[in-house]
Amino acid sequence: RKEVEQDPGPFNVPEGATVAFNCTYSNSASQSFFWYRQDCRKEPKLLMSVYSSGNEDGRFTAQLNRASQYISLLIRDSKLSDSATYLCVVNRRGGKLIFGQGTELSVKP
Amino acid sequence: DAEITQSPRHKITETGRQVTLACHQTWNHNNMFWYRQDLGHGLRLIHYSYGVQDTNKGEVSDGYSVSRSNTEDLPLTLESAASSQTSVYFCASRPAAYTGELFFGEGSRLTVL
């Protein structure tokens, strides 16, 4: 079993839709959590950190459930420019960052 | 502006040859990482370093080595390239272990024939 697991998708949604991605992690000692975005053939970039109380950044909302070892990302009012692969990332104790395989999102007009 | 650069961006080599991928960052970051990305596997950690003279193995380190003689550089060496090492390689850095934001290079696409 992979340490960080995501549904690879692809998720195909129309513009304006709300879409949610899920991620589970197996190492209960994991300390911090993040969502990265990767455009096709480009380098990944930090989208947002995930805090225990949940956090929002514009149309993006991230949630963390430590008891269930589960992270989510909600995107509201999807834009064409949101099309990308979204990577769930876990920072282990000691500082190693472990990436999920990514969830591909395609937003259609 | 500070940055992280990888070279070469594209390389084709033959099985058995030694290959070195360069990674150079100008942020003075202590932490540096090498990942490989393959379809269906996402980003997998090869090696990482938390400072000069410090190197550590990641989850897929077999066949790869790194050295850290200064803060700016973490070259990745494939001692004897294999076709299974055909991949896109990303170098990344961050200032400290408690931060989650990695700054990535643009990637190096390696093909081993």
XYZ file of C-alpha atoms in Angstrom:
222
model
C 0.000 0.000 0.000
C 1.311 3.475 -0.878
C 1.944 5.872 1.973
C -0.155 8.592 0.308
C -3.056 7.553 -1.911
C -5.240 9.578 -4.249
C -7.875 8.760 -6.815
C -5.969 9.351 -10.087
C -9.077 10.439 -11.975
C -9.370 11.989 -14.458
C -12.181 14.153 -13.174
C -13.970 15.786 -16.096
C -16.227 18.623 -14.969
C -17.992 21.564 -16.638
C -17.048 25.144 -15.881
C -18.704 26.368 -12.716
C -18.911 22.945 -11.123
C -17.762 22.064 -7.633
C -15.283 19.210 -7.419
C -13.690 17.458 -4.452
C -10.506 15.436 -4.251
C -9.638 13.033 -1.481
C -6.344 11.758 -0.151
C -5.490 9.228 2.530
C -2.161 8.736 4.278
C -0.942 5.746 6.246
C 1.756 7.166 8.517
C 0.025 8.467 11.637
C 3.194 10.358 12.625
C 2.827 12.654 9.615
C 3.072 16.219 10.765
C 1.875 18.581 8.085
C -0.038 18.431 4.853
C -0.225 20.286 1.567
C -1.832 20.419 -1.836
C 0.367 21.079 -4.856
C -0.693 21.790 -8.409
C 1.130 20.493 -11.473
C 0.398 21.675 -14.988
C 1.175 19.334 -17.854
C 4.928 18.710 -18.192
C 5.732 21.460 -15.699
C 7.120 21.464 -12.184
C 4.758 21.152 -9.198
C 3.921 24.300 -7.248
C 2.431 24.755 -3.804
C -1.307 25.433 -3.934
C -2.057 25.573 -0.224
C -1.212 24.166 3.175
C -3.823 22.119 5.035
C -4.559 23.033 8.642
C -6.382 20.962 11.251
C -9.204 23.489 11.500
C -9.689 23.589 7.744
C -8.702 26.544 5.614
C -9.904 28.424 2.600
C -8.155 30.367 -0.130
C -10.636 31.938 -2.505
C -12.442 29.123 -4.307
C -10.278 26.442 -2.693
C -11.014 24.778 0.641
C -8.759 22.226 2.310
C -9.747 19.918 5.164
C -7.773 17.559 7.379
C -9.112 14.695 9.472
C -6.235 13.317 11.553
C -8.353 10.583 13.156
C -9.245 9.132 9.750
C -5.901 10.138 8.179
C -7.743 11.863 5.388
C -7.211 15.142 3.499
C -9.534 16.795 1.030
C -9.512 19.662 -1.452
C -12.712 21.322 -2.631
C -12.752 23.590 -5.667
C -15.842 25.727 -6.154
C -16.905 27.452 -9.373
C -14.312 25.617 -11.472
C -12.469 27.582 -14.150
C -10.843 26.311 -17.319
C -7.537 27.397 -15.792
C -8.033 24.958 -12.904
C -7.292 22.067 -15.278
C -4.176 20.431 -13.858
C -3.030 17.555 -11.687
C -3.473 18.060 -7.942
C -0.938 16.396 -5.677
C -1.528 15.563 -2.042
C 1.681 15.918 -0.007
C 2.536 14.752 3.495
C 5.461 16.041 5.550
C 6.751 13.196 7.684
C 8.439 13.687 11.031
C 12.052 14.340 10.085
C 11.071 16.440 7.107
C 10.584 14.043 4.209
C 7.866 15.185 1.846
C 5.897 12.287 0.370
C 3.720 12.884 -2.698
C 0.563 11.100 -3.760
C 0.331 10.087 -7.392
C -1.925 13.020 -8.170
C -5.503 13.535 -9.315
C -6.047 14.865 -12.812
C -8.726 17.521 -13.289
C -10.068 18.611 -16.645
C -12.529 21.525 -16.682
C -14.544 21.780 -19.900
C -16.383 24.816 -21.321
C 15.925 36.683 -8.633
C 16.888 33.537 -6.772
C 16.121 30.334 -8.614
C 16.721 26.616 -8.993
C 18.051 25.285 -12.277
C 18.512 21.803 -13.649
C 20.708 20.656 -16.492
C 20.519 19.126 -18.923
C 16.795 19.564 -19.533
C 16.773 16.645 -21.976
C 19.220 13.782 -22.327
C 19.343 10.538 -24.256
C 21.910 7.981 -23.200
C 22.688 4.298 -23.562
C 22.355 1.498 -21.050
C 25.437 1.190 -18.870
C 26.663 4.754 -19.228
C 27.209 7.053 -16.273
C 24.959 10.103 -16.245
C 24.979 13.135 -13.964
C 22.056 15.531 -13.645
C 22.950 18.897 -12.177
C 20.853 20.926 -9.746
C 21.820 24.419 -8.642
C 19.873 26.750 -6.356
C 20.657 30.331 -5.431
C 18.352 30.659 -2.400
C 20.914 29.296 0.064
C 18.414 26.611 1.078
C 19.665 23.843 3.345
C 17.231 21.170 2.169
C 17.509 19.740 -1.327
C 15.680 16.793 -2.886
C 15.663 14.679 -6.011
C 12.420 13.089 -7.222
C 11.546 11.049 -10.268
C 8.121 11.170 -11.847
C 6.618 8.328 -13.821
C 3.104 7.720 -15.068
C 1.060 5.964 -12.417
C 3.604 6.568 -9.666
C 3.598 10.278 -9.097
C 6.721 11.830 -7.589
C 9.013 9.398 -5.787
C 11.874 10.508 -3.577
C 15.326 9.346 -4.690
C 17.759 11.148 -2.371
C 17.729 14.193 -0.153
C 20.121 16.390 1.780
C 19.625 18.621 4.800
C 22.946 20.393 4.481
C 26.546 20.250 3.295
C 28.021 16.749 3.579
C 24.595 15.331 4.512
C 22.895 12.887 2.136
C 20.062 10.422 2.733
C 18.344 7.708 0.739
C 14.765 8.063 -0.321
C 12.297 5.371 -1.332
C 13.836 4.620 -4.759
C 17.570 5.210 -4.263
C 18.985 2.032 -5.848
C 21.197 2.894 -8.824
C 21.498 6.565 -7.856
C 23.937 8.592 -5.784
C 24.261 12.220 -4.689
C 26.894 14.362 -3.045
C 26.609 17.715 -1.275
C 29.878 19.600 -1.215
C 28.306 23.061 -1.006
C 24.927 24.604 -0.229
C 24.015 25.415 -3.817
C 24.447 22.102 -5.624
C 23.098 18.556 -5.382
C 24.131 16.565 -8.470
C 22.394 13.241 -9.084
C 24.502 10.462 -10.609
C 23.302 7.301 -12.290
C 26.366 5.068 -12.074
C 25.246 2.661 -14.802
C 22.070 3.812 -16.503
C 19.260 1.287 -16.991
C 16.135 1.523 -19.153
C 14.057 1.495 -15.954
C 15.630 4.863 -15.110
C 13.979 6.540 -18.087
C 11.936 9.213 -16.351
C 11.482 12.899 -15.623
C 13.699 14.017 -12.750
C 12.862 16.987 -10.548
C 15.194 18.706 -8.149
C 13.695 20.783 -5.337
C 14.800 22.858 -2.377
C 13.371 24.519 0.726
C 14.898 26.554 3.537
C 14.201 24.160 6.436
C 12.602 20.823 7.305
C 9.556 22.328 8.994
C 8.405 24.186 5.904
C 6.193 22.518 3.327
C 6.866 24.661 0.308
C 9.282 23.032 -2.053
C 10.677 25.054 -4.931
C 11.139 22.848 -7.951
C 13.417 23.041 -10.936
C 11.865 22.660 -14.372
C 12.770 18.999 -14.604
C 15.213 16.881 -16.597
C 13.824 14.334 -19.042
C 16.159 11.327 -19.282
C 15.810 8.561 -21.843
C 17.952 5.437 -21.494
C 18.083 3.325 -24.665
